[in-house]
XYZ file of C-alpha atoms in Angstrom:
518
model
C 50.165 -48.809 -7.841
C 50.989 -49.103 -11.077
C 52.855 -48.548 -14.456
C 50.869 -47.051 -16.332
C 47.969 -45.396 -14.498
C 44.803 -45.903 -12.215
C 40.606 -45.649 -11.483
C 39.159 -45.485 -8.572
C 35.584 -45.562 -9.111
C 31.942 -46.943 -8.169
C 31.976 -49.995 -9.968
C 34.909 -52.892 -10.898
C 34.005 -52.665 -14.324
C 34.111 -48.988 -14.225
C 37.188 -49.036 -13.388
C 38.314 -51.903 -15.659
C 37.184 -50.086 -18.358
C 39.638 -47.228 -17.537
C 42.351 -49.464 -16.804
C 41.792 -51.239 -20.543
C 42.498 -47.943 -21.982
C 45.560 -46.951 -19.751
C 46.973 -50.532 -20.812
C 45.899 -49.711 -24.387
C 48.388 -46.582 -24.518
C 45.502 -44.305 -23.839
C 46.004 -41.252 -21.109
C 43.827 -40.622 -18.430
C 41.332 -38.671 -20.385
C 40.784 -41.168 -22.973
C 40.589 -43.062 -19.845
C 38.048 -41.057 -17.623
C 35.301 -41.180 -20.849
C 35.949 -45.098 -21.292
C 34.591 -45.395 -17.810
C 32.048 -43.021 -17.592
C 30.305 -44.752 -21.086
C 31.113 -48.191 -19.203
C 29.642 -46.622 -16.097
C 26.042 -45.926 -17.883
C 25.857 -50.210 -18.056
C 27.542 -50.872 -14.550
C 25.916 -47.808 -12.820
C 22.622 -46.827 -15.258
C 20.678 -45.298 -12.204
C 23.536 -42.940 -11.414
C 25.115 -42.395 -15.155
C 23.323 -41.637 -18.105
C 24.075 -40.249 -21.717
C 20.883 -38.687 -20.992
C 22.437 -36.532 -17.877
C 25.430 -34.797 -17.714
C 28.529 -33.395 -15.254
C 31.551 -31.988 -14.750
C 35.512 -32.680 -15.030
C 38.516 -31.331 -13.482
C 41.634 -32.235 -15.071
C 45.830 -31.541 -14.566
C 47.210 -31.153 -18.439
C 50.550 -32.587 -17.921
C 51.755 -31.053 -21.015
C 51.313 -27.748 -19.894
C 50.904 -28.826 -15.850
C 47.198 -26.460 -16.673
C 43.869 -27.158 -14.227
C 40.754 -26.951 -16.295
C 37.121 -27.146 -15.799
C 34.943 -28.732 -18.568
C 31.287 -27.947 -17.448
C 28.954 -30.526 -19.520
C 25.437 -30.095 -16.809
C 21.951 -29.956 -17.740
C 21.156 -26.549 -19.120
C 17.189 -25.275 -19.154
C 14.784 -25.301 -21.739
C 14.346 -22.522 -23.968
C 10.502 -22.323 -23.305
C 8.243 -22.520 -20.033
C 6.666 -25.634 -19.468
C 3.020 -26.171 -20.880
C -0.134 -26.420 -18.456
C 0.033 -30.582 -20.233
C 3.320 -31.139 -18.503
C 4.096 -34.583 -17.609
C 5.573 -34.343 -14.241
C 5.028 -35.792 -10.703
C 6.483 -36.799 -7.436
C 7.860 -40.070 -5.949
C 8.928 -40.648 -2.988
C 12.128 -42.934 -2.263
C 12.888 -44.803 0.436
C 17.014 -44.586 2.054
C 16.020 -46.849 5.374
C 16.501 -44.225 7.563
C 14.748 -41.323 5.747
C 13.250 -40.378 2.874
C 13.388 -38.107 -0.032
C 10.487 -36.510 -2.420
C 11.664 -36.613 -6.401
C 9.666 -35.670 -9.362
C 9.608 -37.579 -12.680
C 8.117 -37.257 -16.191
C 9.177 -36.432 -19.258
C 8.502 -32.578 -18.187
C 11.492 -33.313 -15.724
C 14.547 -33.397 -18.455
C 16.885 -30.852 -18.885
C 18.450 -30.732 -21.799
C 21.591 -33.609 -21.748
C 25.227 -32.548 -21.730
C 26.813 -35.771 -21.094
C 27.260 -36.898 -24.860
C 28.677 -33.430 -25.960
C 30.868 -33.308 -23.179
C 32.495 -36.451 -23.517
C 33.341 -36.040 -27.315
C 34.856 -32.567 -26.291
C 37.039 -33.469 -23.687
C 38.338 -36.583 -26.176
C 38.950 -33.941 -28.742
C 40.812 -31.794 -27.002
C 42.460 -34.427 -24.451
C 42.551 -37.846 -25.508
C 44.892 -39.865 -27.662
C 43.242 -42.867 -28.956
C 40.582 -43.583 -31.356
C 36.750 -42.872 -30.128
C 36.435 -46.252 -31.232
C 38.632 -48.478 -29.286
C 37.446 -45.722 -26.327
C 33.873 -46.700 -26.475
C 34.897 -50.479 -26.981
C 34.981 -51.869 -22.961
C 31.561 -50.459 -22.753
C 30.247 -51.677 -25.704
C 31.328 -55.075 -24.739
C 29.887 -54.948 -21.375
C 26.275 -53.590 -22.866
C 26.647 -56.788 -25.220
C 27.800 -59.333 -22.488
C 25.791 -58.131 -19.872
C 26.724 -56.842 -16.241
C 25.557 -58.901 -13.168
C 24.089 -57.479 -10.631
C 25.972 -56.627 -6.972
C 24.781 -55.795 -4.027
C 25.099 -52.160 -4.242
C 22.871 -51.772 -7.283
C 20.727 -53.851 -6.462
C 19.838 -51.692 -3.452
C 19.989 -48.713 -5.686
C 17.427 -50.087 -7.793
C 15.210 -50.995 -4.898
C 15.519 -47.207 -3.602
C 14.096 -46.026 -7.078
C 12.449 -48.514 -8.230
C 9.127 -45.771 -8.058
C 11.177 -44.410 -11.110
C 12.329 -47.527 -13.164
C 8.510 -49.278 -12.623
C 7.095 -45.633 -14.213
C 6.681 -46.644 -17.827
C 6.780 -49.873 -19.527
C 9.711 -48.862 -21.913
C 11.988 -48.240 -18.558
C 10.445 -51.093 -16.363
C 11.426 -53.739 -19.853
C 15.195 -52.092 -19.741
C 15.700 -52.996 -16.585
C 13.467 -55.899 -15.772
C 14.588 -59.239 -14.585
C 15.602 -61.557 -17.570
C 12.634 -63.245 -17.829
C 10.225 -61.421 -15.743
C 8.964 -58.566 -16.679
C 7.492 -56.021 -14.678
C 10.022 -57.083 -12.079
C 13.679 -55.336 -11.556
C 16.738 -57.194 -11.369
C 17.820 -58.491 -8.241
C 21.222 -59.351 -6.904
C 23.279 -61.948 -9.000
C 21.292 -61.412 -12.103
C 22.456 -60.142 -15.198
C 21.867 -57.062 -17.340
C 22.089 -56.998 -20.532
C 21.957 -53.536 -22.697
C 21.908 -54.517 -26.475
C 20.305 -51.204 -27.408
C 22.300 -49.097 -25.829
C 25.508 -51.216 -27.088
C 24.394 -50.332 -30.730
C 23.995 -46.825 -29.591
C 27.579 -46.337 -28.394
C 28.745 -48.065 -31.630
C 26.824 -45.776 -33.686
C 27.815 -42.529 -31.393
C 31.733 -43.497 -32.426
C 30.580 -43.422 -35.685
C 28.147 -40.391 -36.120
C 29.602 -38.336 -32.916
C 27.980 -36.222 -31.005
C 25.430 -34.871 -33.915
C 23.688 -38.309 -33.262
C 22.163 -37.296 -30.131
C 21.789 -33.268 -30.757
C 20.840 -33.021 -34.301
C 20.695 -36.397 -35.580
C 17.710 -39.281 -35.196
C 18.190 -39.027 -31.229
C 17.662 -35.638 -30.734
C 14.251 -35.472 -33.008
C 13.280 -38.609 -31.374
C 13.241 -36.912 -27.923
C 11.992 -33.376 -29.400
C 8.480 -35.254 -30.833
C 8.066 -37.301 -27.550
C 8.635 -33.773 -25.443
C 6.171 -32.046 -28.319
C 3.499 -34.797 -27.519
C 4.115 -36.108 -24.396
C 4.450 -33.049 -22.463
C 8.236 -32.494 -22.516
C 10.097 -29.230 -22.624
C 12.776 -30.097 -25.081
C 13.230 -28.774 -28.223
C 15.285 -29.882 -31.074
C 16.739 -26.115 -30.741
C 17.611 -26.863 -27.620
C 19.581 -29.877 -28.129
C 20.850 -28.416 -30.651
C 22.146 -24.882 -29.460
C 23.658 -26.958 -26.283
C 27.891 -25.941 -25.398
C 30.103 -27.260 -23.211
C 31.930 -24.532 -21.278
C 35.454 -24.398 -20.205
C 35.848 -22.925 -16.993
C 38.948 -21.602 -14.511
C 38.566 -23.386 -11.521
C 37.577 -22.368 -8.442
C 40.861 -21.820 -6.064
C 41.239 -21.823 -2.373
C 43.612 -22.915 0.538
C 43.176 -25.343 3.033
C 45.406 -25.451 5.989
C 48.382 -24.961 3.120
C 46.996 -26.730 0.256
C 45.928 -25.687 -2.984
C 42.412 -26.900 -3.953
C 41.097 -26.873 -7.810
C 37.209 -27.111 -7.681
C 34.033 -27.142 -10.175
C 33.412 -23.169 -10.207
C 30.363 -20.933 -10.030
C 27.856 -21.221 -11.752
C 27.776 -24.420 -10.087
C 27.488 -24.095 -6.537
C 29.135 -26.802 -4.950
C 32.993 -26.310 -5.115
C 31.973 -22.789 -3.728
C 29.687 -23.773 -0.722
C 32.894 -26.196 0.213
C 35.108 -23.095 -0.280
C 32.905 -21.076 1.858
C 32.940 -23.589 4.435
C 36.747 -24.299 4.457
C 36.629 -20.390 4.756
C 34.796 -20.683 8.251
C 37.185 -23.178 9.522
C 40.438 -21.764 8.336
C 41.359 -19.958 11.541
C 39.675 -22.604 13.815
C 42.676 -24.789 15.064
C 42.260 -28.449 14.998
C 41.381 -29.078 18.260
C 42.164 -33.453 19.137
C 41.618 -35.186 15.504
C 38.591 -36.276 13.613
C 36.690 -38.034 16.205
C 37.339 -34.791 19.004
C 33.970 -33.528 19.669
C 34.708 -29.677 19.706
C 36.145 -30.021 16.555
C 32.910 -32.039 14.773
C 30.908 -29.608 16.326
C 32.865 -27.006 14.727
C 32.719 -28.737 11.163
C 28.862 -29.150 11.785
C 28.086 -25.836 12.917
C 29.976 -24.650 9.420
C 28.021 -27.175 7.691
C 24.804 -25.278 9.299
C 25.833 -21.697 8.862
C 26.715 -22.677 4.727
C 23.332 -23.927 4.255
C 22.099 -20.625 5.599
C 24.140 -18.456 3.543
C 23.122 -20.581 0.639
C 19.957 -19.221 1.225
C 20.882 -15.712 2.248
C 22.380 -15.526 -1.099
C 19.120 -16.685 -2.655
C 16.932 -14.438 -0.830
C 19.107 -11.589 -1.923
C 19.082 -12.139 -5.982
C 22.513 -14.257 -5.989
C 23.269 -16.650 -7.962
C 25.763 -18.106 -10.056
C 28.768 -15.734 -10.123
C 27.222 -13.286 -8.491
C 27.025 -15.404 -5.345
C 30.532 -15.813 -4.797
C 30.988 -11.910 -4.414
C 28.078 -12.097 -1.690
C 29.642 -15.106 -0.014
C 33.064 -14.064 0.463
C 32.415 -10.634 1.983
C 34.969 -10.114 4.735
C 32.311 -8.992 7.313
C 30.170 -11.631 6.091
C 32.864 -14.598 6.718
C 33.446 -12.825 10.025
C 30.333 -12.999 11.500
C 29.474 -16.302 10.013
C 33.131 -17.428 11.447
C 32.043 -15.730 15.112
C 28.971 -18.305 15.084
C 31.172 -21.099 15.144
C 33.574 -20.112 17.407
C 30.602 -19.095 19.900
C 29.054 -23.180 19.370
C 32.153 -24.671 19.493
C 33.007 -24.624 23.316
C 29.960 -26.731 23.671
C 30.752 -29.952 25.992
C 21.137 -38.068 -2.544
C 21.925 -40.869 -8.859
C 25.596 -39.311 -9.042
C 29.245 -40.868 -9.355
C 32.550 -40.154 -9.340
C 35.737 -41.282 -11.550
C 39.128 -40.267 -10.787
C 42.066 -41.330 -12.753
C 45.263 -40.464 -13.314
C 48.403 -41.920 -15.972
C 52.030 -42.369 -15.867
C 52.550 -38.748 -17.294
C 50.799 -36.987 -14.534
C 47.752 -36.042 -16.538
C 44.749 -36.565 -14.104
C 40.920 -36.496 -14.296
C 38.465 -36.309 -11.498
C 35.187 -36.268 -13.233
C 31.610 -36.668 -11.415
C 28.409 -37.408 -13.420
C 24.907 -37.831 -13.030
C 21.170 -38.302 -14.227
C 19.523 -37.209 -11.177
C 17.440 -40.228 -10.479
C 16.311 -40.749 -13.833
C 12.888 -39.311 -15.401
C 11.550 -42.883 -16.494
C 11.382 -41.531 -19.743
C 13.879 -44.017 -22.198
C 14.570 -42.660 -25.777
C 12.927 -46.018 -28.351
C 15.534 -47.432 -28.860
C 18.514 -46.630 -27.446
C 18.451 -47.711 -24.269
C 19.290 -44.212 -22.819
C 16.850 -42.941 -19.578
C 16.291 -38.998 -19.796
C 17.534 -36.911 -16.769
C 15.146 -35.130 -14.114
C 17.284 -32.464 -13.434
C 14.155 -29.760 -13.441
C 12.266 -32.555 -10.902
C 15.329 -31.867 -8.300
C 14.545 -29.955 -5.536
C 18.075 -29.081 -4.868
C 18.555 -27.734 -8.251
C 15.622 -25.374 -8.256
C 16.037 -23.932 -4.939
C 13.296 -20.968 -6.650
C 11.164 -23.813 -6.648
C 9.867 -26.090 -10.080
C 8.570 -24.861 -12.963
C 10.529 -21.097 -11.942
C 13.693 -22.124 -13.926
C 15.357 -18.944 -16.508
C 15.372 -20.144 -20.166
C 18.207 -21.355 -21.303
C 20.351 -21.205 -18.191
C 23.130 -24.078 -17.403
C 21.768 -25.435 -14.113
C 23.952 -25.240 -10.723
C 24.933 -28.621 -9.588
C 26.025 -29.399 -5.631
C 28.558 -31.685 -8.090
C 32.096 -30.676 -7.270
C 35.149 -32.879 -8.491
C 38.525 -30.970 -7.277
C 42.168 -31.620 -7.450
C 44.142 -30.703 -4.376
C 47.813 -29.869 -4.567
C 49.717 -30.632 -0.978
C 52.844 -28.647 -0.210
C 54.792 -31.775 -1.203
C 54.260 -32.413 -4.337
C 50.778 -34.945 -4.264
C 47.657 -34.704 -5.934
C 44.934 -35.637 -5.339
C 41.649 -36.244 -7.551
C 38.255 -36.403 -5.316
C 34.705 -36.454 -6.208
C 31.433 -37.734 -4.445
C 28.419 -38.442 -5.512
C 25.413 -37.750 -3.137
C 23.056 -34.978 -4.172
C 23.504 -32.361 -1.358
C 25.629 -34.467 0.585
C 28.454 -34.413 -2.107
C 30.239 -30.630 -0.092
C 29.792 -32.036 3.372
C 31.500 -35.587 1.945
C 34.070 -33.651 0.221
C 34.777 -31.218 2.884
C 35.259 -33.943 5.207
C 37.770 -36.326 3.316
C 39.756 -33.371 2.050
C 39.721 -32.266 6.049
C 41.361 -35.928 6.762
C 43.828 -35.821 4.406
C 45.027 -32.458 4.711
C 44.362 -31.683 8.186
C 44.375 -35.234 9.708
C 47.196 -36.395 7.804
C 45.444 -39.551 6.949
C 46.161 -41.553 3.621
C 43.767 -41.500 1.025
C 41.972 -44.724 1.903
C 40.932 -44.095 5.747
C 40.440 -40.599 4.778
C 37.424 -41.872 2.704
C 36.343 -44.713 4.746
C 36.119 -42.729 8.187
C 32.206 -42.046 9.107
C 30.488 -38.625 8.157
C 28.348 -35.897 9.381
C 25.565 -34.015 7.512
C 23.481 -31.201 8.211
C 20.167 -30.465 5.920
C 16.924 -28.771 6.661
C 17.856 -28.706 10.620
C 18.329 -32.034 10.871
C 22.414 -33.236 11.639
C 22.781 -36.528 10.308
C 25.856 -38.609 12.025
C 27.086 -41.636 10.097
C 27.374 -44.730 12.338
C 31.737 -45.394 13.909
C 31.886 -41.861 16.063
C 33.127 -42.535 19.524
C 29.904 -41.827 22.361
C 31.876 -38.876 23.490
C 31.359 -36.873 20.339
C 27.993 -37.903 19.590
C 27.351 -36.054 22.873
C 29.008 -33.160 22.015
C 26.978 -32.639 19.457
C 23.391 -33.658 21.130
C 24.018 -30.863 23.414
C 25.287 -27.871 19.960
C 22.124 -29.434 18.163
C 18.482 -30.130 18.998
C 18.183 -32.648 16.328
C 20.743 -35.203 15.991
C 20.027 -38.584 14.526
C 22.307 -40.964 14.488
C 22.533 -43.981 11.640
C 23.117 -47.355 12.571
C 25.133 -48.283 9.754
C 27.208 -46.559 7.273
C 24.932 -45.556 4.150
C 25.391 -44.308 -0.004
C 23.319 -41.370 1.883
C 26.894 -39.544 2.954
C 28.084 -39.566 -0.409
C 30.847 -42.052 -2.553
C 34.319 -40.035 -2.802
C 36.310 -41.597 -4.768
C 39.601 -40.686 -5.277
C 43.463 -41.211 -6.850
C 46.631 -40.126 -5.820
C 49.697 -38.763 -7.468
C 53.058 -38.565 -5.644
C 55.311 -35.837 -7.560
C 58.413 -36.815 -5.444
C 58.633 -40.501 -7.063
C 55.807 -40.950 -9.210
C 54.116 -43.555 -7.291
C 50.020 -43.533 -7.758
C 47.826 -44.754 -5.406
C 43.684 -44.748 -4.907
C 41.075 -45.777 -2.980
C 36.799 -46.291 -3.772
C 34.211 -45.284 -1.493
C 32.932 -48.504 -0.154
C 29.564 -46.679 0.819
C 29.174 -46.827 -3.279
C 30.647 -49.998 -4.511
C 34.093 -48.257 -4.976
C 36.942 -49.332 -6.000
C 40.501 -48.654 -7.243
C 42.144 -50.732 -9.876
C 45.704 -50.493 -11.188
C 46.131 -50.641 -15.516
């Protein structure tokens, strides 16, 4: 709680940097870009000015929802037969996952664009003092917790790929070796960067010396980017995606994203399914699993059938479609992956849930500046046509899905998750416990998860025996974690409580999150 605002985020000095603002007089969108730049030194796998994302924000001056969509769009040309681009393989503990890397992986960057725009049009203070905490942090240096420490051991496939990324990140004083826990990180290129960027805006990166620098490394190195498509890149301003839950409004990243719709979808196949005993009541998981199941498969349905985008959302909401879907449920349920999240809001009510990422990272780092290119065209779960089939100049979906949600009354609440494919089962879940459950915002997050990808129904460790059962005997493949893991996602949310105007928060601690008061 406090006076003048809050962050709950994946990273204390994310969050500080947020709260610095707040206490500076700045709202919560000058806020929400002071962390994310702050974020790229405290979090650099997961945030990048070299990847992009998404915000959903309340206007308090005109109580508005918005959606400012700043993804990864595709390259205007098809990739050369001299494309640099190849797979890695990255280790969770209990599973694995196949990326691809190279400079042939980047999709052209939205985050830089995107920030300036939403300070334009939102914020109140100078880009200067904005960029300031993170500046300061590249300078002074960030040490190392435990949480990115692991983060960097998961990918360190990625940050070992090229000299220029393996020096960035390398333990002071040993080279060729990443940081461990405890040690610090220092960023002095990318500090000069961010000073310049307050300077020279956003032409910098798209037009300017960093945008030619990464067009003649794609020319040569076998990139896709070209300086036309830096260049030509837009943010677009969206309506948000609306549906109901059990009485509550929910504001969520639209189409052509996919995300905020598969979660819609979902809450669609569970809206006349009573709760049947509480979170941990096996029917009821089953239930959630089963829709978890069924929205993967009409994911792909859609695919199969030429929907996309837009046109998806027409396809997925058929009435006889969400009936027979809904019937497959209801017939189970007798039956005994480098993204994060900032939510803020201020004193005035504005609030900001925005969720960012550069997939894992290309390897690829822009001489420098300290920035590592996205590999948004290397992620499988982006290109669900498979690599290399991508349109031309096409903003890429995202499984990315920061929402607001609007209880009968008065709260809102900001949510996002990081987690590749596991961000709409996350979100699904903690907006389930919170408006369902009734639970505050804190055990709402913290309570364990279930996932279900590629037949597989991953349950997060804390379940009672009794539901575990339950669903061994709805699914032939159940494996159970024996710890809770950054695989289930990182929500991290805030709270505003119309009635008195008390804010509260909570981080993710799968994700290092935390929620600081300004």
């Amino acid at each position: 709680m406090s006076a003048n605002g809050l962050c709950a985020a994946g990273h204390p000095e994310t969050a500080e940097a947020a709260c610095a603002i707040l206490r500076a007089g700045g709202n919560a969108f000058d806020a929400v870009v002071a962390a994310n730049l702050a974020a790229t030194v405290a979090e650099p796998v997961l945030c990048s000015l070299g990847g992009g994302g998404f915000m959903v924000a309340r206007v308090a001056r005109d109580g508005s929802n918005r959606c400012y969509d700043f993804f990864t769009q595709t390259p205007r040309r098809a990739p050369s037969d001299a494309i640099d681009f190849h797979p890695v393989t990255v280790d969770f503990g209990s599973t694995t996952q196949d990326f691809h890397i190279g400079l042939g992986a980047a999709a052209t960057p939205g985050m830089v664009k995107g920030l300036f725009h939403i300070h334009r049009e939102l914020g109140r203070l100078p880009m200067g003092e904005v960029v300031a905490p993170a500046v300061a942090l590249a300078r002074d240096g960030v040490r190392m917790n435990a949480l990115q420490a692991y983060i960097h051991q998961v990918v360190s496939p990625i940050y070992l790929a090229s000299p220029e990324a393996a020096r960035l990140f390398a333990s002071p004083g040993q080279p060729g070796r990443l940081a461990v826990e405890g040690e610090v990180l220092r960023f002095p290129e990318l500090a000069d960067t961010l000073e310049t960027l307050a300077i020279e805006q956003e032409d910098l990166f798209y037009r300017g010396e960093i945008g030619q620098a990464i067009a003649a490394a794609c020319a040569t190195g076998g990139g896709c980017l070209t300086l036309e498509d830096l260049a030509a890149y837009r943010v677009a301003e969206r309506r948000p995606l609306f549906f109901r839950l059990d009485g509550a409004r929910v504001f969520i990243n639209p189409p052509p994203s996919c995300g905020g719709m598969l979660i819609a979808f979902a809450a669609d196949l569970l809206a006349q399914i009573p709760s049947a005993g509480g979170p941990d009541d096996g029917t009821e998981l089953t239930a959630l699993a089963t829709a978890m199941a069924l929205t993967n498969k009409a994911r792909m349905d859609a695919l199969a059938a030429g929907r996309s985008g837009p046109d998806a959302r027409d396809y997925l909401f058929d009435s006889r479609r969400l009936a027979r879907y809904r019937a497959e449920i209801l017939g189970r349920g007798h039956a005994p992956r480098g993204t994060t999240h900032i939510s803020v809001a201020d004193a005035a009510g504005n609030i900001a849930s925005m969720t960012v990422s550069n997939g894992e990272g290309c390897g690829y780092v822009v001489p420098g500046t300290g920035i590592m290119l996205n590999n948004m065209l290397g992620e499988e779960d982006l290109n669900p046509r498979g690599f290399h089939r991508w349109q031309p100049d096409e903003r890429l979906s995202s499984m990315m899905a920061p929402a607001l949600v609007y209880e009968r009354d008065g709260s809102i609440h900001a949510l996002g998750s990081g987690g590749s494919n596991r961000i709409r089962s996350a979100m699904l879940q903690v907006m389930l416990n919170i408006v369902r459950h009734r639970l505050p915002l804190a055990p709402a997050i913290e309570r364990p998860r279930i996932h279900y990808e590629n037949g597989v129904l991953n349950v997060e460790d804390g379940f009672p025996e009794a539901a575990i059962a339950a669903l061994g005997e709805a699914f032939d493949d159940v494996r159970v974690w024996p710890t809770r893991n950054l695989y289930f996602g990182g929500a991290h949310g805030v709270s505003f409580h119309g009635a008195d105007g008390r804010m509260s928060g909570a981080g993710d601690p799968r994700r290092g999150g935390v929620c600081l008061p300004a």
